[in-house]
PDB file of N, CA and C in Angstrom:
ATOM      1  N   MET Y   1     104.354  97.644 113.324  1.00  0.00           N
ATOM      2  CA  MET Y   1     104.561  98.583 112.236  1.00  0.00           C
ATOM      3  C   MET Y   1     105.964  98.417 111.644  1.00  0.00           C
ATOM      4  N   GLU Y   2     106.026  98.362 110.333  1.00  0.00           N
ATOM      5  CA  GLU Y   2     107.310  98.375 109.646  1.00  0.00           C
ATOM      6  C   GLU Y   2     107.842  99.801 109.647  1.00  0.00           C
ATOM      7  N   ARG Y   3     109.161  99.947 109.591  1.00  0.00           N
ATOM      8  CA  ARG Y   3     109.745 101.279 109.497  1.00  0.00           C
ATOM      9  C   ARG Y   3     111.030 101.164 108.682  1.00  0.00           C
ATOM     10  N   HIS Y   4     110.919 101.523 107.397  1.00  0.00           N
ATOM     11  CA  HIS Y   4     112.034 101.341 106.493  1.00  0.00           C
ATOM     12  C   HIS Y   4     112.585 102.640 105.935  1.00  0.00           C
ATOM     13  N   CYS Y   5     111.887 103.733 106.101  1.00  0.00           N
ATOM     14  CA  CYS Y   5     112.281 104.991 105.466  1.00  0.00           C
ATOM     15  C   CYS Y   5     113.111 105.844 106.417  1.00  0.00           C
ATOM     16  N   SER Y   6     114.028 106.590 105.841  1.00  0.00           N
ATOM     17  CA  SER Y   6     114.859 107.465 106.657  1.00  0.00           C
ATOM     18  C   SER Y   6     114.312 108.884 106.731  1.00  0.00           C
ATOM     19  N   THR Y   7     113.355 109.230 105.839  1.00  0.00           N
ATOM     20  CA  THR Y   7     112.739 110.562 105.875  1.00  0.00           C
ATOM     21  C   THR Y   7     111.234 110.433 105.721  1.00  0.00           C
ATOM     22  N   ILE Y   8     110.516 111.405 106.253  1.00  0.00           N
ATOM     23  CA  ILE Y   8     109.057 111.411 106.123  1.00  0.00           C
ATOM     24  C   ILE Y   8     108.652 111.606 104.667  1.00  0.00           C
ATOM     25  N   VAL Y   9     109.451 112.329 103.912  1.00  0.00           N
ATOM     26  CA  VAL Y   9     109.150 112.541 102.485  1.00  0.00           C
ATOM     27  C   VAL Y   9     109.189 111.206 101.744  1.00  0.00           C
ATOM     28  N   GLU Y  10     110.176 110.411 102.033  1.00  0.00           N
ATOM     29  CA  GLU Y  10     110.279 109.092 101.417  1.00  0.00           C
ATOM     30  C   GLU Y  10     109.082 108.220 101.811  1.00  0.00           C
ATOM     31  N   ALA Y  11     108.677 108.282 103.071  1.00  0.00           N
ATOM     32  CA  ALA Y  11     107.521 107.516 103.533  1.00  0.00           C
ATOM     33  C   ALA Y  11     106.250 107.974 102.831  1.00  0.00           C
ATOM     34  N   LEU Y  12     106.091 109.285 102.678  1.00  0.00           N
ATOM     35  CA  LEU Y  12     104.919 109.817 101.988  1.00  0.00           C
ATOM     36  C   LEU Y  12     104.914 109.382 100.531  1.00  0.00           C
ATOM     37  N   LYS Y  13     106.065 109.440  99.878  1.00  0.00           N
ATOM     38  CA  LYS Y  13     106.162 109.027  98.472  1.00  0.00           C
ATOM     39  C   LYS Y  13     105.757 107.563  98.309  1.00  0.00           C
ATOM     40  N   LEU Y  14     106.232 106.710  99.175  1.00  0.00           N
ATOM     41  CA  LEU Y  14     105.869 105.295  99.098  1.00  0.00           C
ATOM     42  C   LEU Y  14     104.391 105.077  99.374  1.00  0.00           C
ATOM     43  N   ALA Y  15     103.847 105.818 100.337  1.00  0.00           N
ATOM     44  CA  ALA Y  15     102.424 105.690 100.649  1.00  0.00           C
ATOM     45  C   ALA Y  15     101.575 106.144  99.470  1.00  0.00           C
ATOM     46  N   VAL Y  16     101.992 107.222  98.798  1.00  0.00           N
ATOM     47  CA  VAL Y  16     101.273 107.706  97.618  1.00  0.00           C
ATOM     48  C   VAL Y  16     101.300 106.653  96.531  1.00  0.00           C
ATOM     49  N   GLN Y  17     102.447 106.066  96.296  1.00  0.00           N
ATOM     50  CA  GLN Y  17     102.547 105.016  95.278  1.00  0.00           C
ATOM     51  C   GLN Y  17     101.650 103.833  95.623  1.00  0.00           C
ATOM     52  N   ASP Y  18     101.552 103.519  96.906  1.00  0.00           N
ATOM     53  CA  ASP Y  18     100.719 102.400  97.341  1.00  0.00           C
ATOM     54  C   ASP Y  18      99.258 102.594  96.967  1.00  0.00           C
ATOM     55  N   VAL Y  19      98.767 103.832  97.025  1.00  0.00           N
ATOM     56  CA  VAL Y  19      97.337 104.061  96.797  1.00  0.00           C
ATOM     57  C   VAL Y  19      97.014 104.708  95.457  1.00  0.00           C
ATOM     58  N   ALA Y  20      98.007 105.120  94.697  1.00  0.00           N
ATOM     59  CA  ALA Y  20      97.757 105.887  93.470  1.00  0.00           C
ATOM     60  C   ALA Y  20      96.897 105.128  92.462  1.00  0.00           C
ATOM     61  N   GLU Y  21      97.098 103.851  92.318  1.00  0.00           N
ATOM     62  CA  GLU Y  21      96.337 103.087  91.334  1.00  0.00           C
ATOM     63  C   GLU Y  21      94.852 103.056  91.661  1.00  0.00           C
ATOM     64  N   GLU Y  22      94.508 103.077  92.935  1.00  0.00           N
ATOM     65  CA  GLU Y  22      93.118 102.972  93.337  1.00  0.00           C
ATOM     66  C   GLU Y  22      92.485 104.324  93.632  1.00  0.00           C
ATOM     67  N   ALA Y  23      93.253 105.383  93.535  1.00  0.00           N
ATOM     68  CA  ALA Y  23      92.805 106.691  94.000  1.00  0.00           C
ATOM     69  C   ALA Y  23      91.538 107.174  93.306  1.00  0.00           C
ATOM     70  N   THR Y  24      91.364 106.857  92.057  1.00  0.00           N
ATOM     71  CA  THR Y  24      90.185 107.357  91.357  1.00  0.00           C
ATOM     72  C   THR Y  24      88.946 106.509  91.624  1.00  0.00           C
ATOM     73  N   LEU Y  25      89.137 105.371  92.210  1.00  0.00           N
ATOM     74  CA  LEU Y  25      88.012 104.477  92.451  1.00  0.00           C
ATOM     75  C   LEU Y  25      87.363 104.696  93.809  1.00  0.00           C
ATOM     76  N   ILE Y  26      88.042 105.384  94.687  1.00  0.00           N
ATOM     77  CA  ILE Y  26      87.536 105.543  96.048  1.00  0.00           C
ATOM     78  C   ILE Y  26      87.564 107.004  96.451  1.00  0.00           C
ATOM     79  N   GLY Y  27      86.864 107.343  97.473  1.00  0.00           N
ATOM     80  CA  GLY Y  27      86.726 108.723  97.900  1.00  0.00           C
ATOM     81  C   GLY Y  27      87.957 109.281  98.602  1.00  0.00           C
ATOM     82  N   VAL Y  28      87.953 110.592  98.741  1.00  0.00           N
ATOM     83  CA  VAL Y  28      89.065 111.313  99.360  1.00  0.00           C
ATOM     84  C   VAL Y  28      89.333 110.812 100.777  1.00  0.00           C
ATOM     85  N   GLU Y  29      88.285 110.611 101.554  1.00  0.00           N
ATOM     86  CA  GLU Y  29      88.476 110.171 102.939  1.00  0.00           C
ATOM     87  C   GLU Y  29      89.165 108.813 103.001  1.00  0.00           C
ATOM     88  N   LEU Y  30      88.764 107.920 102.126  1.00  0.00           N
ATOM     89  CA  LEU Y  30      89.371 106.595 102.125  1.00  0.00           C
ATOM     90  C   LEU Y  30      90.820 106.664 101.661  1.00  0.00           C
ATOM     91  N   VAL Y  31      91.091 107.463 100.640  1.00  0.00           N
ATOM     92  CA  VAL Y  31      92.469 107.628 100.169  1.00  0.00           C
ATOM     93  C   VAL Y  31      93.319 108.236 101.286  1.00  0.00           C
ATOM     94  N   ALA Y  32      92.774 109.245 101.968  1.00  0.00           N
ATOM     95  CA  ALA Y  32      93.508 109.869 103.076  1.00  0.00           C
ATOM     96  C   ALA Y  32      93.804 108.837 104.167  1.00  0.00           C
ATOM     97  N   GLY Y  33      92.837 108.000 104.466  1.00  0.00           N
ATOM     98  CA  GLY Y  33      93.047 106.949 105.459  1.00  0.00           C
ATOM     99  C   GLY Y  33      94.106 105.954 105.032  1.00  0.00           C
ATOM    100  N   GLN Y  34      94.097 105.610 103.747  1.00  0.00           N
ATOM    101  CA  GLN Y  34      95.110 104.688 103.233  1.00  0.00           C
ATOM    102  C   GLN Y  34      96.495 105.333 103.262  1.00  0.00           C
ATOM    103  N   LEU Y  35      96.553 106.630 102.949  1.00  0.00           N
ATOM    104  CA  LEU Y  35      97.831 107.340 103.039  1.00  0.00           C
ATOM    105  C   LEU Y  35      98.354 107.307 104.466  1.00  0.00           C
ATOM    106  N   ASP Y  36      97.473 107.581 105.419  1.00  0.00           N
ATOM    107  CA  ASP Y  36      97.864 107.572 106.822  1.00  0.00           C
ATOM    108  C   ASP Y  36      98.429 106.212 107.213  1.00  0.00           C
ATOM    109  N   LEU Y  37      97.725 105.156 106.831  1.00  0.00           N
ATOM    110  CA  LEU Y  37      98.213 103.808 107.149  1.00  0.00           C
ATOM    111  C   LEU Y  37      99.538 103.516 106.456  1.00  0.00           C
ATOM    112  N   GLY Y  38      99.672 103.956 105.204  1.00  0.00           N
ATOM    113  CA  GLY Y  38     100.925 103.738 104.481  1.00  0.00           C
ATOM    114  C   GLY Y  38     102.088 104.478 105.109  1.00  0.00           C
ATOM    115  N   ILE Y  39     101.853 105.719 105.515  1.00  0.00           N
ATOM    116  CA  ILE Y  39     102.920 106.483 106.170  1.00  0.00           C
ATOM    117  C   ILE Y  39     103.279 105.835 107.499  1.00  0.00           C
ATOM    118  N   GLN Y  40     102.274 105.382 108.240  1.00  0.00           N
ATOM    119  CA  GLN Y  40     102.560 104.686 109.496  1.00  0.00           C
ATOM    120  C   GLN Y  40     103.388 103.433 109.250  1.00  0.00           C
ATOM    121  N   ARG Y  41     103.059 102.712 108.173  1.00  0.00           N
ATOM    122  CA  ARG Y  41     103.794 101.485 107.853  1.00  0.00           C
ATOM    123  C   ARG Y  41     105.241 101.793 107.489  1.00  0.00           C
ATOM    124  N   HIS Y  42     105.452 102.868 106.711  1.00  0.00           N
ATOM    125  CA  HIS Y  42     106.797 103.177 106.226  1.00  0.00           C
ATOM    126  C   HIS Y  42     107.588 104.086 107.164  1.00  0.00           C
ATOM    127  N   TRP Y  43     106.899 104.792 108.087  1.00  0.00           N
ATOM    128  CA  TRP Y  43     107.580 105.752 108.968  1.00  0.00           C
ATOM    129  C   TRP Y  43     107.328 105.470 110.437  1.00  0.00           C
ATOM    130  N   GLY Y  44     106.071 105.255 110.776  1.00  0.00           N
ATOM    131  CA  GLY Y  44     105.689 105.043 112.170  1.00  0.00           C
ATOM    132  C   GLY Y  44     104.482 105.911 112.505  1.00  0.00           C
ATOM    133  N   THR Y  45     103.900 105.677 113.660  1.00  0.00           N
ATOM    134  CA  THR Y  45     102.686 106.389 114.027  1.00  0.00           C
ATOM    135  C   THR Y  45     102.945 107.844 114.396  1.00  0.00           C
ATOM    136  N   ASP Y  46     104.176 108.213 114.590  1.00  0.00           N
ATOM    137  CA  ASP Y  46     104.536 109.566 115.020  1.00  0.00           C
ATOM    138  C   ASP Y  46     104.855 110.492 113.851  1.00  0.00           C
ATOM    139  N   HIS Y  47     104.203 110.315 112.704  1.00  0.00           N
ATOM    140  CA  HIS Y  47     104.554 111.081 111.506  1.00  0.00           C
ATOM    141  C   HIS Y  47     104.160 112.549 111.583  1.00  0.00           C
ATOM    142  N   GLY Y  48     103.149 112.903 112.351  1.00  0.00           N
ATOM    143  CA  GLY Y  48     102.795 114.303 112.550  1.00  0.00           C
ATOM    144  C   GLY Y  48     102.069 114.979 111.398  1.00  0.00           C
ATOM    145  N   ILE Y  49     101.625 114.228 110.404  1.00  0.00           N
ATOM    146  CA  ILE Y  49     100.879 114.808 109.292  1.00  0.00           C
ATOM    147  C   ILE Y  49      99.401 114.792 109.673  1.00  0.00           C
ATOM    148  N   GLY Y  50      98.772 115.953 109.626  1.00  0.00           N
ATOM    149  CA  GLY Y  50      97.384 116.077 110.059  1.00  0.00           C
ATOM    150  C   GLY Y  50      96.390 115.598 109.022  1.00  0.00           C
ATOM    151  N   SER Y  51      95.152 115.434 109.458  1.00  0.00           N
ATOM    152  CA  SER Y  51      94.104 114.931 108.569  1.00  0.00           C
ATOM    153  C   SER Y  51      93.815 115.899 107.422  1.00  0.00           C
ATOM    154  N   ASP Y  52      93.916 117.199 107.665  1.00  0.00           N
ATOM    155  CA  ASP Y  52      93.699 118.162 106.574  1.00  0.00           C
ATOM    156  C   ASP Y  52      94.740 117.982 105.474  1.00  0.00           C
ATOM    157  N   GLU Y  53      95.994 117.792 105.871  1.00  0.00           N
ATOM    158  CA  GLU Y  53      97.057 117.591 104.888  1.00  0.00           C
ATOM    159  C   GLU Y  53      96.885 116.273 104.145  1.00  0.00           C
ATOM    160  N   LEU Y  54      96.461 115.240 104.860  1.00  0.00           N
ATOM    161  CA  LEU Y  54      96.229 113.945 104.218  1.00  0.00           C
ATOM    162  C   LEU Y  54      95.104 114.039 103.196  1.00  0.00           C
ATOM    163  N   ARG Y  55      94.025 114.727 103.557  1.00  0.00           N
ATOM    164  CA  ARG Y  55      92.915 114.886 102.608  1.00  0.00           C
ATOM    165  C   ARG Y  55      93.334 115.716 101.396  1.00  0.00           C
ATOM    166  N   ALA Y  56      94.119 116.768 101.621  1.00  0.00           N
ATOM    167  CA  ALA Y  56      94.592 117.584 100.498  1.00  0.00           C
ATOM    168  C   ALA Y  56      95.468 116.758  99.563  1.00  0.00           C
ATOM    169  N   THR Y  57      96.318 115.934 100.127  1.00  0.00           N
ATOM    170  CA  THR Y  57      97.168 115.065  99.307  1.00  0.00           C
ATOM    171  C   THR Y  57      96.313 114.061  98.544  1.00  0.00           C
ATOM    172  N   ALA Y  58      95.288 113.521  99.192  1.00  0.00           N
ATOM    173  CA  ALA Y  58      94.388 112.580  98.520  1.00  0.00           C
ATOM    174  C   ALA Y  58      93.693 113.253  97.339  1.00  0.00           C
ATOM    175  N   ARG Y  59      93.217 114.480  97.538  1.00  0.00           N
ATOM    176  CA  ARG Y  59      92.577 115.201  96.427  1.00  0.00           C
ATOM    177  C   ARG Y  59      93.568 115.435  95.293  1.00  0.00           C
ATOM    178  N   ASP Y  60      94.813 115.763  95.644  1.00  0.00           N
ATOM    179  CA  ASP Y  60      95.841 115.968  94.619  1.00  0.00           C
ATOM    180  C   ASP Y  60      96.107 114.696  93.825  1.00  0.00           C
ATOM    181  N   ILE Y  61      96.159 113.577  94.507  1.00  0.00           N
ATOM    182  CA  ILE Y  61      96.390 112.289  93.831  1.00  0.00           C
ATOM    183  C   ILE Y  61      95.262 112.015  92.835  1.00  0.00           C
ATOM    184  N   ILE Y  62      94.033 112.188  93.296  1.00  0.00           N
ATOM    185  CA  ILE Y  62      92.880 111.930  92.440  1.00  0.00           C
ATOM    186  C   ILE Y  62      92.876 112.865  91.247  1.00  0.00           C
ATOM    187  N   ALA Y  63      93.109 114.150  91.487  1.00  0.00           N
ATOM    188  CA  ALA Y  63      93.107 115.136  90.398  1.00  0.00           C
ATOM    189  C   ALA Y  63      94.222 114.854  89.390  1.00  0.00           C
ATOM    190  N   ALA Y  64      95.391 114.495  89.869  1.00  0.00           N
ATOM    191  CA  ALA Y  64      96.511 114.216  88.971  1.00  0.00           C
ATOM    192  C   ALA Y  64      96.220 113.004  88.091  1.00  0.00           C
ATOM    193  N   ARG Y  65      95.601 112.009  88.669  1.00  0.00           N
ATOM    194  CA  ARG Y  65      95.263 110.797  87.891  1.00  0.00           C
ATOM    195  C   ARG Y  65      94.228 111.138  86.830  1.00  0.00           C
ATOM    196  N   GLN Y  66      93.286 112.011  87.165  1.00  0.00           N
ATOM    197  CA  GLN Y  66      92.270 112.389  86.203  1.00  0.00           C
ATOM    198  C   GLN Y  66      92.878 113.229  85.078  1.00  0.00           C
ATOM    199  N   ARG Y  67      93.776 114.134  85.414  1.00  0.00           N
ATOM    200  CA  ARG Y  67      94.422 114.972  84.394  1.00  0.00           C
ATOM    201  C   ARG Y  67      95.301 114.163  83.461  1.00  0.00           C
ATOM    202  N   SER Y  68      95.927 113.144  83.985  1.00  0.00           N
ATOM    203  CA  SER Y  68      96.836 112.348  83.155  1.00  0.00           C
ATOM    204  C   SER Y  68      96.088 111.358  82.271  1.00  0.00           C
ATOM    205  N   GLY Y  69      94.788 111.301  82.441  1.00  0.00           N
ATOM    206  CA  GLY Y  69      93.991 110.373  81.633  1.00  0.00           C
ATOM    207  C   GLY Y  69      94.069 108.952  82.124  1.00  0.00           C
ATOM    208  N   ARG Y  70      94.605 108.755  83.316  1.00  0.00           N
ATOM    209  CA  ARG Y  70      94.756 107.409  83.841  1.00  0.00           C
ATOM    210  C   ARG Y  70      93.610 107.041  84.766  1.00  0.00           C
ATOM    211  N   ALA Y  71      92.636 107.921  84.866  1.00  0.00           N
ATOM    212  CA  ALA Y  71      91.475 107.608  85.713  1.00  0.00           C
ATOM    213  C   ALA Y  71      90.676 106.482  85.067  1.00  0.00           C
ATOM    214  N   ARG Y  72      90.113 105.655  85.898  1.00  0.00           N
ATOM    215  CA  ARG Y  72      89.328 104.524  85.393  1.00  0.00           C
ATOM    216  C   ARG Y  72      87.878 104.864  85.419  1.00  0.00           C
TER     217      ARG Y  72
END
């Protein structure tokens, strides 16, 4: 696992950016899984963010992309 971020917020931001382009093409569960992997890559496996929070963030990403008109 890579670990480049000094804060969990920074790791989450990078993970969101990693999946934002594809967020409207795939389901919430898959986006949540990708977020988890991205946070692990940028922070480590000990991030402590639960699956409910990951799914909520995934739904937010998808909704924001749809509102901005950037949904495909």
